[in-house]
mmCIF file of C-alpha atoms and ligand atoms in Angstrom:
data_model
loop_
_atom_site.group_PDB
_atom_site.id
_atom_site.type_symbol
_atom_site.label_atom_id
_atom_site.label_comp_id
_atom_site.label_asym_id
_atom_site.label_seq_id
_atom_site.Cartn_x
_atom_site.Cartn_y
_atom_site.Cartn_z
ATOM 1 C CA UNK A 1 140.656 242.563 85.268
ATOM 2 C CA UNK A 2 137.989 241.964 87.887
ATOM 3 C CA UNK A 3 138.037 244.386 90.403
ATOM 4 C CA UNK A 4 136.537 243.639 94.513
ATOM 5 C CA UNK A 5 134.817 246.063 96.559
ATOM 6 C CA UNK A 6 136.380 244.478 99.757
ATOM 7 C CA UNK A 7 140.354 245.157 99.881
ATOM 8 C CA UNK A 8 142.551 241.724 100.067
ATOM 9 C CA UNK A 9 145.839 242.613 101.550
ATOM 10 C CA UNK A 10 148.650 239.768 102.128
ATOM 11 C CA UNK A 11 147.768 239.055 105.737
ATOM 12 C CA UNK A 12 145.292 236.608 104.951
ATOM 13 C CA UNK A 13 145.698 234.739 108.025
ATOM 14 C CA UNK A 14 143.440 238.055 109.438
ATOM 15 C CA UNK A 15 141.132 238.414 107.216
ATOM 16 C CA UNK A 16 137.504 238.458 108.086
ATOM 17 C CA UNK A 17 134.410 236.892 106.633
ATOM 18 C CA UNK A 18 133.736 239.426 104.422
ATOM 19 C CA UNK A 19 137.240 239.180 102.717
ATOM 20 C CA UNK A 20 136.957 235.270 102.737
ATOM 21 C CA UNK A 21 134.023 235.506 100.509
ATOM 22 C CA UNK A 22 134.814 238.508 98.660
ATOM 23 C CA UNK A 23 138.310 236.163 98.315
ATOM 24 C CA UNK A 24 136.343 233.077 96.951
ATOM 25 C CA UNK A 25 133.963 234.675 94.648
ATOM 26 C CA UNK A 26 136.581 236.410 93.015
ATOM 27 C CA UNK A 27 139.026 233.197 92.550
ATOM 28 C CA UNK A 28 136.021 231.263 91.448
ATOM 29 C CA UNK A 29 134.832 233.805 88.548
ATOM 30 C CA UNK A 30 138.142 234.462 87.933
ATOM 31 C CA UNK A 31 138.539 230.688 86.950
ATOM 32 C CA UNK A 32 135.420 230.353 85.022
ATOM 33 C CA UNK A 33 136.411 233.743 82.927
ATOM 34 C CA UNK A 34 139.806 232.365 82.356
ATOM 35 C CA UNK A 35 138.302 228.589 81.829
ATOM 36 C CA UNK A 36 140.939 227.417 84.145
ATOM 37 C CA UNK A 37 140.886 224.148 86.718
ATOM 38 C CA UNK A 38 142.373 224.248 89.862
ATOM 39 C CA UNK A 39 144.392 221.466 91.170
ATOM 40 C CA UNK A 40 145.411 221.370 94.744
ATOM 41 C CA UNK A 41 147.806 218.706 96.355
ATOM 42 C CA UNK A 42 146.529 217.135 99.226
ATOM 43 C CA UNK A 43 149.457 219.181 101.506
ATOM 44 C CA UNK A 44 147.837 222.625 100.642
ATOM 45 C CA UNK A 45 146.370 225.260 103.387
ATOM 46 C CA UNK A 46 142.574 223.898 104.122
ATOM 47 C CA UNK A 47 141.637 227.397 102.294
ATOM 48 C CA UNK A 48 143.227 226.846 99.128
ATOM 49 C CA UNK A 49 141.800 222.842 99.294
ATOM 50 C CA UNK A 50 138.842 223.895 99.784
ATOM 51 C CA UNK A 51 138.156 225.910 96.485
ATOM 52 C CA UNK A 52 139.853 223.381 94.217
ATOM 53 C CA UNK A 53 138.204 221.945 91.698
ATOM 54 C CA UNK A 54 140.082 218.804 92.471
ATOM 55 C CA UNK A 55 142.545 217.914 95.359
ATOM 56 C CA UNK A 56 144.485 215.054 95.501
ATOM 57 C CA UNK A 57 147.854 213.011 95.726
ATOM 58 C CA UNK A 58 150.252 213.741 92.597
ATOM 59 C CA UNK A 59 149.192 210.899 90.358
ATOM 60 C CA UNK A 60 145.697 211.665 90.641
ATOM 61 C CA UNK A 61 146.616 215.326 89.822
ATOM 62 C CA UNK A 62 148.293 214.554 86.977
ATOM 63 C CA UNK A 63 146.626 212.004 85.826
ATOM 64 C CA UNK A 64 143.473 214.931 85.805
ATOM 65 C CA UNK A 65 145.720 217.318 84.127
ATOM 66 C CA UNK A 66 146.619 214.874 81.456
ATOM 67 C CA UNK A 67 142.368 214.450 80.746
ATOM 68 C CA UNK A 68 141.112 218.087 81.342
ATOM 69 C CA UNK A 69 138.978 219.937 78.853
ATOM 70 C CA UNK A 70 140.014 223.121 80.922
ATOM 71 C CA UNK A 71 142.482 225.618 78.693
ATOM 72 C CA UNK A 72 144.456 226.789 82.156
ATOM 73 C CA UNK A 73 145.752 224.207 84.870
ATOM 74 C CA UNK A 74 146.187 226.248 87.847
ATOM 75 C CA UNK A 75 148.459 224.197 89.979
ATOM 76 C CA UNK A 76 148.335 224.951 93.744
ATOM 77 C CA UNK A 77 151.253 222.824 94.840
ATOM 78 C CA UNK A 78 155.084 222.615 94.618
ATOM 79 C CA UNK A 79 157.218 223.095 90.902
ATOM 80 C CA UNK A 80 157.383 219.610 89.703
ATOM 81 C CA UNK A 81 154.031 218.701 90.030
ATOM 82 C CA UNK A 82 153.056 222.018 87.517
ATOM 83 C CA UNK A 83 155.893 220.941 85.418
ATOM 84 C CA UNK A 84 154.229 218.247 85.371
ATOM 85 C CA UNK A 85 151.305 218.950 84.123
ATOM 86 C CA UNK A 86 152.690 220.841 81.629
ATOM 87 C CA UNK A 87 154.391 217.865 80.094
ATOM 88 C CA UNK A 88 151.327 216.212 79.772
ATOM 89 C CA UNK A 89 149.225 218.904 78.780
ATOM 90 C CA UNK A 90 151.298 221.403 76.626
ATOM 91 C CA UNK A 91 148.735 222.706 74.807
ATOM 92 C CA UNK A 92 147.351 224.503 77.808
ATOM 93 C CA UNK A 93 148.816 227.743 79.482
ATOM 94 C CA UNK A 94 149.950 225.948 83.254
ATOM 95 C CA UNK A 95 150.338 228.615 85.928
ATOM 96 C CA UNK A 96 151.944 228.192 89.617
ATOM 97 C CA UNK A 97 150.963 230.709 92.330
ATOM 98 C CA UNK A 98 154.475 231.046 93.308
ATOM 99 C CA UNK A 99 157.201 229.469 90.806
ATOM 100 C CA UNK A 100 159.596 229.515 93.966
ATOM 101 C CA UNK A 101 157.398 226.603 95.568
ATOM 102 C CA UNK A 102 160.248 223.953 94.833
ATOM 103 C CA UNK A 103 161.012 220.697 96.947
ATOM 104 C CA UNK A 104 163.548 219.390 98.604
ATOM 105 C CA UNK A 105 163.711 216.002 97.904
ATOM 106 C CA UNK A 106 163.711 217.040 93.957
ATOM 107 C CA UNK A 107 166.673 219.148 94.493
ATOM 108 C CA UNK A 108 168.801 215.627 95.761
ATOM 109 C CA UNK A 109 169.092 214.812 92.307
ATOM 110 C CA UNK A 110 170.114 216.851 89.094
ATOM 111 C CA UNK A 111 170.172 214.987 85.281
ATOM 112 C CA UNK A 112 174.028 215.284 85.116
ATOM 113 C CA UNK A 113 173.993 212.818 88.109
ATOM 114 C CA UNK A 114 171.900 210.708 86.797
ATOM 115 C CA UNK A 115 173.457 210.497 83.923
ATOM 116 C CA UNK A 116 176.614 209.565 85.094
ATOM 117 C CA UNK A 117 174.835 206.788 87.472
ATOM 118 C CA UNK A 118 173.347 205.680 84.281
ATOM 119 C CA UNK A 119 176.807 205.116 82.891
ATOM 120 C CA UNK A 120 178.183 203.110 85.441
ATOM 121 C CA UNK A 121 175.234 201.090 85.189
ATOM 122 C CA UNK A 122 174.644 200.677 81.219
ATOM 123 C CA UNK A 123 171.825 197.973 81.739
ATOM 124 C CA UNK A 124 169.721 199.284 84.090
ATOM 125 C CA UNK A 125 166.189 201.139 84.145
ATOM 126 C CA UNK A 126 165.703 204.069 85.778
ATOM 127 C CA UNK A 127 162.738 204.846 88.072
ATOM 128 C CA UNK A 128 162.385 207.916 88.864
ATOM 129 C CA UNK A 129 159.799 209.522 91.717
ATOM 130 C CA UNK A 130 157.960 212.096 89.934
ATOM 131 C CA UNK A 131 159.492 214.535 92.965
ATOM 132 C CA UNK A 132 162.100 215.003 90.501
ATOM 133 C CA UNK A 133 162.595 218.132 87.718
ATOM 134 C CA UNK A 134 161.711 217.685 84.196
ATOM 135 C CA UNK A 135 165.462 217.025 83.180
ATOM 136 C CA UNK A 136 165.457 214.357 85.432
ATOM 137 C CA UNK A 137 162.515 212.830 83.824
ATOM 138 C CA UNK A 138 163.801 213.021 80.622
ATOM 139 C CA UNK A 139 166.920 210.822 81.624
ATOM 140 C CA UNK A 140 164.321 208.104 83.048
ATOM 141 C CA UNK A 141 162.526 205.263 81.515
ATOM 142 C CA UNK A 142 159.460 205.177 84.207
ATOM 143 C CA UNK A 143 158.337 207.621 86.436
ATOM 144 C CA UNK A 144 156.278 206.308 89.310
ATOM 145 C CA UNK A 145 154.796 208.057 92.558
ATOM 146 C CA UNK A 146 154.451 207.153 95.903
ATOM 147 C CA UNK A 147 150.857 205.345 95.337
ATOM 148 C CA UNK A 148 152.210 202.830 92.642
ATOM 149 C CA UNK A 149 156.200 202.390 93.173
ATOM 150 C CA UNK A 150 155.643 199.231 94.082
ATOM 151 C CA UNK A 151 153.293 198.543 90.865
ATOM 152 C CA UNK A 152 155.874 199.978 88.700
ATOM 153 C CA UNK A 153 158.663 198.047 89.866
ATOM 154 C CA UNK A 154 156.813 194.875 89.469
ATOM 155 C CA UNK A 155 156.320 196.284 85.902
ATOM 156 C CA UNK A 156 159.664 195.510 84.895
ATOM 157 C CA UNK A 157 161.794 192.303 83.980
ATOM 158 C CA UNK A 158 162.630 190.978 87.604
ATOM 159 C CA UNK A 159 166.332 190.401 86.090
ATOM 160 C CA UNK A 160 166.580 193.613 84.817
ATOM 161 C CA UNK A 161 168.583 196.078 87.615
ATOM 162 C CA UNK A 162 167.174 199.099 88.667
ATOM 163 C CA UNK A 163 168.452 202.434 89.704
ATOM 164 C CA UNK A 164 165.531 203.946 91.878
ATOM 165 C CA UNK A 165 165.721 207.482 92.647
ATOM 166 C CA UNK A 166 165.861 209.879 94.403
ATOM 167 C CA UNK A 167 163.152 208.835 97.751
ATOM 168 C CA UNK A 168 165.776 206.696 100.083
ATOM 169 C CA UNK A 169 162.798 205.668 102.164
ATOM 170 C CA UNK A 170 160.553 205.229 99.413
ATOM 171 C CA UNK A 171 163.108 202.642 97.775
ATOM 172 C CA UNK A 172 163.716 200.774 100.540
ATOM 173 C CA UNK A 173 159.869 200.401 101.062
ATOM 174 C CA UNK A 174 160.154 199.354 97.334
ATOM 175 C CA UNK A 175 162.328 197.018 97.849
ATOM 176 C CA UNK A 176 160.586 195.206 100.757
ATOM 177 C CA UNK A 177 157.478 194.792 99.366
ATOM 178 C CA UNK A 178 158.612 193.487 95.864
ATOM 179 C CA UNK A 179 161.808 191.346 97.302
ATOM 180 C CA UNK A 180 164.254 193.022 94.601
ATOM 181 C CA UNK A 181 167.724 192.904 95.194
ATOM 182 C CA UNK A 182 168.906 193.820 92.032
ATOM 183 C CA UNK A 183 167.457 197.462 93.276
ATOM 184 C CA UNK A 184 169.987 200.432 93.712
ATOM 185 C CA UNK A 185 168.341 203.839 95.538
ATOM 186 C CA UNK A 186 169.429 207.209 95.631
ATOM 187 C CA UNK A 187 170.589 208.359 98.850
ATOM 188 C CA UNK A 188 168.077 211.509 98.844
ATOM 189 C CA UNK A 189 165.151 212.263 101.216
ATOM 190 C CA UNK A 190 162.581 215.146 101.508
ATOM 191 C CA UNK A 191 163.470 217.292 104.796
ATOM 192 C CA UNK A 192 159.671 217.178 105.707
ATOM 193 C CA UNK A 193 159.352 213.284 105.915
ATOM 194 C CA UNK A 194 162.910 212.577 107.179
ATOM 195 C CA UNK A 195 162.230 215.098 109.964
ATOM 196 C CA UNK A 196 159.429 212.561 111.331
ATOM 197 C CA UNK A 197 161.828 210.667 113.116
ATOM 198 C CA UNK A 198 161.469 206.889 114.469
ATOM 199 C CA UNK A 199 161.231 208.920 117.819
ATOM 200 C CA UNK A 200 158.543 210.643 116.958
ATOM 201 C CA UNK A 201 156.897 207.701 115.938
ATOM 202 C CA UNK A 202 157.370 204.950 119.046
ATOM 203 C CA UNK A 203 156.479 207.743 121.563
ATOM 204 C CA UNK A 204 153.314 208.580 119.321
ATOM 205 C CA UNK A 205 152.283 204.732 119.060
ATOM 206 C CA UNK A 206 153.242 203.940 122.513
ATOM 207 C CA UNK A 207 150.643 206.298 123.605
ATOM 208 C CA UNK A 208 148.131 204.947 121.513
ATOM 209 C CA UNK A 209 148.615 201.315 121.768
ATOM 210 C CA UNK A 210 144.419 201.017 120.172
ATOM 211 C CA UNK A 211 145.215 203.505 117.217
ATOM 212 C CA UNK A 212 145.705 202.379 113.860
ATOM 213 C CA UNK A 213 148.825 203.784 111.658
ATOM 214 C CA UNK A 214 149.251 205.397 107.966
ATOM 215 C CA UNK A 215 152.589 206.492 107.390
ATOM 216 C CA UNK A 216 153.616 208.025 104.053
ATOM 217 C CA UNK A 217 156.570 205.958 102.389
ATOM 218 C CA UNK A 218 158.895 208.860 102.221
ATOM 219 C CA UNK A 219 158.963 209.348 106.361
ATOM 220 C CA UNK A 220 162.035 208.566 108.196
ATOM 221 C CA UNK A 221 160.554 206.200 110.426
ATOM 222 C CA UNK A 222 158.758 204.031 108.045
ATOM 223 C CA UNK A 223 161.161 201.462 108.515
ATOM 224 C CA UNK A 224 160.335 201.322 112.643
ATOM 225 C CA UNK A 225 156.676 201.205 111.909
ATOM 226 C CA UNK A 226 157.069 197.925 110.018
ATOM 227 C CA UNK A 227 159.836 196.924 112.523
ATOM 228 C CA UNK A 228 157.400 198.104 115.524
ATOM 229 C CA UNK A 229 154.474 195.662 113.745
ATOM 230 C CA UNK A 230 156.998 192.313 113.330
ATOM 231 C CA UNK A 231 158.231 192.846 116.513
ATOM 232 C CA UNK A 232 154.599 192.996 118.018
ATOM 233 C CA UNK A 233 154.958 195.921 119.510
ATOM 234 C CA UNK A 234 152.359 197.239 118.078
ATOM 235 C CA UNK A 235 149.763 195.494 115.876
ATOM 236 C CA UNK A 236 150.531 194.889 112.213
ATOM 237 C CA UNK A 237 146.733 195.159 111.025
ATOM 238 C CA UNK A 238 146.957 198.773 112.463
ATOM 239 C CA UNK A 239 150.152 199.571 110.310
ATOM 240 C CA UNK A 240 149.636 200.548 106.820
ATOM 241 C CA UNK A 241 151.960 202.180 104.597
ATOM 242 C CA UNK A 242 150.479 204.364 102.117
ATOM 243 C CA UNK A 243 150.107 207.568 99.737
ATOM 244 C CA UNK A 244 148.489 210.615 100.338
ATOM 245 C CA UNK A 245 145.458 209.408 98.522
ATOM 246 C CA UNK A 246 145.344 205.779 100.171
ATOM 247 C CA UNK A 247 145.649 207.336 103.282
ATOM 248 C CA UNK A 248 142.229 209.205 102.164
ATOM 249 C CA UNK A 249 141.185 206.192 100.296
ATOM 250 C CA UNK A 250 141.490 204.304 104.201
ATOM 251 C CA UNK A 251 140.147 207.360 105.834
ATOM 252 C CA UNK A 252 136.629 206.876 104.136
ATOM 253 C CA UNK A 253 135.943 203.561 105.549
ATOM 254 C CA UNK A 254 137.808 203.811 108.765
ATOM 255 C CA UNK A 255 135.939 202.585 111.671
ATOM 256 C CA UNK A 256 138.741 203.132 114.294
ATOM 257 C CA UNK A 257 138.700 205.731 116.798
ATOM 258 C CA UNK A 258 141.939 207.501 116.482
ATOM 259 C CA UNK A 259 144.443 207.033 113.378
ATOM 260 C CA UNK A 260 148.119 208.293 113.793
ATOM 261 C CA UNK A 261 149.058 210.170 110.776
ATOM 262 C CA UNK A 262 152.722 210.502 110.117
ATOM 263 C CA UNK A 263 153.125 212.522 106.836
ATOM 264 C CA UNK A 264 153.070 216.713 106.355
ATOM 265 C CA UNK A 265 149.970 218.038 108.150
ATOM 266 C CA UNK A 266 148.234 219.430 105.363
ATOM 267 C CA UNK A 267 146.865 215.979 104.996
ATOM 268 C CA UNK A 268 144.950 216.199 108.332
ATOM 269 C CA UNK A 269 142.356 218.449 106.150
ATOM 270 C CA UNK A 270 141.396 216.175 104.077
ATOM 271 C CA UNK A 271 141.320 213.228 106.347
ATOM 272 C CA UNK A 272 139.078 215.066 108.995
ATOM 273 C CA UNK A 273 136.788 216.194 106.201
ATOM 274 C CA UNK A 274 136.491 212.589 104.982
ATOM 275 C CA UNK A 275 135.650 211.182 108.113
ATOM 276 C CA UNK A 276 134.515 213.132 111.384
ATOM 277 C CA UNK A 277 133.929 209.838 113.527
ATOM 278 C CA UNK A 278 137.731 209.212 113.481
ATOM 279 C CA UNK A 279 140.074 211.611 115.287
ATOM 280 C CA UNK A 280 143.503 212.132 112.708
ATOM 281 C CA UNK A 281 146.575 211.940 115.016
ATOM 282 C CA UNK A 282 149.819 213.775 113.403
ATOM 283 C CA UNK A 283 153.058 211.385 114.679
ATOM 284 C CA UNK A 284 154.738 214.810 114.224
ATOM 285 C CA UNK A 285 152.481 217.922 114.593
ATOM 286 C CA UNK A 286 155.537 220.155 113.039
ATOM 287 C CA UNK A 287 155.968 218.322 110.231
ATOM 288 C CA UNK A 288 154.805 221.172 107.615
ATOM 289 C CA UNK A 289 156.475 221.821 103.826
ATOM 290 C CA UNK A 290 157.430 224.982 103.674
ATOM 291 C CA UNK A 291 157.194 225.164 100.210
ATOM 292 C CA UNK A 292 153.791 223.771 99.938
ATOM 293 C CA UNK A 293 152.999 226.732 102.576
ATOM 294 C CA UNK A 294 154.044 229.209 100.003
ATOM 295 C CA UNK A 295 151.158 228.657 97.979
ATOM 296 C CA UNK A 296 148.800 231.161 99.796
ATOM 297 C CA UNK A 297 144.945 232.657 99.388
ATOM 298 C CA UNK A 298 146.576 236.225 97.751
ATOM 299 C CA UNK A 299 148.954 234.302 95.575
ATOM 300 C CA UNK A 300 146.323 232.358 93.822
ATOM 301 C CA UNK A 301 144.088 235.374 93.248
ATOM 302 C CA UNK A 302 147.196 237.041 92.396
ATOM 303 C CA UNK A 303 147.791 233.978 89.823
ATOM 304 C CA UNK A 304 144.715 234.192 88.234
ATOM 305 C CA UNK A 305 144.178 237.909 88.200
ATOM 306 C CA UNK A 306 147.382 238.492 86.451
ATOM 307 C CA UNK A 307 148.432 235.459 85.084
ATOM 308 C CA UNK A 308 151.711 234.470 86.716
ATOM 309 C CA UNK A 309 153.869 232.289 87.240
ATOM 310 C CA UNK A 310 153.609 230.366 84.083
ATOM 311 C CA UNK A 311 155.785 227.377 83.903
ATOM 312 C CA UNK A 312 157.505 226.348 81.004
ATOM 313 C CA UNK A 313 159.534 222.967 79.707
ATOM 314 C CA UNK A 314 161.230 223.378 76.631
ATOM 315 C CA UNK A 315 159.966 221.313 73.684
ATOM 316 C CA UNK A 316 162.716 218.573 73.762
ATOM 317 C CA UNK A 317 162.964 218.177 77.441
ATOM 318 C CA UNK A 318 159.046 217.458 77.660
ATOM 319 C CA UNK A 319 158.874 215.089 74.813
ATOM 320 C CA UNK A 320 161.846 213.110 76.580
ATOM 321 C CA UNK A 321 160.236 213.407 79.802
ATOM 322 C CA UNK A 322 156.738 212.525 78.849
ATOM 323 C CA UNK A 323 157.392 209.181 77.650
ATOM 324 C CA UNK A 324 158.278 208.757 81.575
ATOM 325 C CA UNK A 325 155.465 209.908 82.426
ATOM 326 C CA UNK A 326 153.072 208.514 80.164
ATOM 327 C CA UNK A 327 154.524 205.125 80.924
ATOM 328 C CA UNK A 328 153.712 205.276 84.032
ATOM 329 C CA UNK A 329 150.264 206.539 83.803
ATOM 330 C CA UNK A 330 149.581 203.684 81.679
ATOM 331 C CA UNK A 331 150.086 201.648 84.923
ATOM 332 C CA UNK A 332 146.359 201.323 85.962
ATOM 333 C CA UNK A 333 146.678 201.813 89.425
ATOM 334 C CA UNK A 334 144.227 204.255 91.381
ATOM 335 C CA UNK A 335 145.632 207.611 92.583
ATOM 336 C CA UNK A 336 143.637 209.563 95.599
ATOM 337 C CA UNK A 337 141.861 212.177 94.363
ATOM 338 C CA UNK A 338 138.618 213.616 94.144
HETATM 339 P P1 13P B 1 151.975 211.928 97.128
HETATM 340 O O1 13P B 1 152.556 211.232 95.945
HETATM 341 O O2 13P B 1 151.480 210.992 98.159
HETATM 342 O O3 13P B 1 150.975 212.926 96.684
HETATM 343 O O4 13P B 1 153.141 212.747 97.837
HETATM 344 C C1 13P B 1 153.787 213.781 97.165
HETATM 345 C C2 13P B 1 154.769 214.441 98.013
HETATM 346 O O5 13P B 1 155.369 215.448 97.696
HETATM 347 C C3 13P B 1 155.075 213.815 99.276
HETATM 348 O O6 13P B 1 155.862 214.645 100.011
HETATM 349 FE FE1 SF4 B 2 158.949 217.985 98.520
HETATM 350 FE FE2 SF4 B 2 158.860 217.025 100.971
HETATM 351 FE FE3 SF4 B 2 157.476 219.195 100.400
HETATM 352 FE FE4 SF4 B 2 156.704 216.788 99.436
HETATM 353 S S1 SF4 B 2 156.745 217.439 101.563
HETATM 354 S S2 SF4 B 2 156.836 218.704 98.306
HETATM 355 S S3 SF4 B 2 158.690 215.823 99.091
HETATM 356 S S4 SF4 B 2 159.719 219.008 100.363
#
């Protein structure tokens, strides 16, 4: 075990200088000793994004823990995305700071559901966001996140029906931008994005009629951002729906002065860090996952010092699940990350 002259207690949100870097050198030896890579999502605390190896949206993230040489995948984010990992990776030992970190959109949907909306509906494929639990994946034919759902719908047989779950707002942007009728969506939604309401939106853009827009597929108001652009209210070329990563992706070459940025605020780090000219709006400054918030600077030290919480899929479950997975990764679209 390494040990720290400087005592870390829980209250991290107080600690000074000397605890920070006492903090960081001890997370980053730590990772080399245990040859582990840490992943953090895009939606993390700035501190825990910051001393990532890699942060990014959830393809890119799993698309790097599918490739790493690393034998540990530290995963600072919510369950399903270290599930994950371990799917594609279950070689390595894949640890969680907190195995509590779950998500509410995942918990819309449980495989005995899906099975039975399977059965009604004998010829369709499944699509599954990869916000859903391994089970879940294992009862899907293509997994797909929020930076190529459109891709992998345009993947499969335009005759062939599909049973997209369990985003409502993410299928519905789906099924705008590839024309599909033949599409049937789960009625879930994460709390977070629903809870960035249309409201929230107009007064934000009515303030800032020069601004340009990202808005993450999953939000509640997604559909009065595109409505907002037809109607003219505000400019189309400023509205641009996209994933955590092609919001960064945007970021870097954004020449505007202010962007509105309705998805959880964790993204503002990343954003800001990318591009200092532009000043990163939140449509809803509240809008934080409480889960993602779980992951926290003692937890991760915690994680690596004593080598908890290790996730786990049982053998039959990932191989099932996996094929999801690796179908869609085989879908060469870029995922944020860096
Ligand atoms: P991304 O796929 O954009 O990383 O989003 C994941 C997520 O949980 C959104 O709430
Ligand atoms: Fe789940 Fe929503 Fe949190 Fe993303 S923001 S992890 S979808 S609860």
């Amino acid at each position: 075990m390494t040990s720290t002259a400087v005592a870390l207690d829980n209250n991290w949100e107080t600690w000074s200088p000397a605890q920070w870097d006492a903090w960081q050198a001890e997370v980053l030896t730590l990772a080399e000793q245990n040859n582990a890579v840490i992943l953090a999502h895009n939606y993390q605390i700035a501190q825990i994004q910051d001393i990532a190896h890699h942060v990014g949206d959830s393809l890119a993230l799993s698309r790097i823990a599918a490739s790493t040489d690393a034998e540990q995948i530290i995963f600072c984010g919510v369950h399903f995305m270290a599930e994950t990992a371990k799917i594609l990776s279950p070689t390595k030992r894949v640890f969680i700071p907190d195995a509590k970190a779950g998500c509410s959109l995942a918990n819309t949907i449980d495989a005995e559901q899906l099975r039975q909306w399977k059965a009604d509906n004998p010829n369709a494929k499944v699509v599954s966001y990869v916000n859903t639990t391994a089970a879940v994946k294992a009862e899907t034919d293509i997994c797909c996140t929020s930076s190529n759902a459109v891709d992998v719908v345009r993947s499969i047989d335009p005759e062939t029906p599909i049973l997209f779950c369990p985003d409502q707002f993410l299928g519905a942007h789906v099924r705008r931008e590839t024309g599909r009728e033949n599409i049937q969506v789960w009625l879930g939604e994460c709390h977070v994005h629903a809870d960035i309401s249309p409201q929230d939106l107009t007064t934000t853009v009515r303030n800032n009629p020069e601004a340009q827009l990202y808005v993450h597929p999953e939000c509640g108001c997604t559909t009065s951002a595109l409505w907002m652009a037809e109607s003219g209210e505000f400019p189309s070329d400023n509205t641009h729906v996209l994933s955590t990563g092609g919001m960064l992706d945007m970021a870097k070459q954004e020449s505007a002065d202010k962007v509105l940025v309705a998805t959880e605020v964790g993204m503002l780090h990343q954003l800001r860090k990318a591009n200092s000219r532009t000043e990163f709006i939140p449509v809803n400054p509240e809008a934080e996952c409480p889960y993602m918030q779980m992951i926290t600077p003692p937890k991760l030290l915690d994680c690596l010092r004593n080598q908890r919480d290790e996730v786990f899929v049982d053998e039959e479950t990932a191989a099932k699940a996996r094929g999801s997975l690796d179908a869609m990764i085989s879908i060469g679209t870029p995922g944020g990350g860096e």
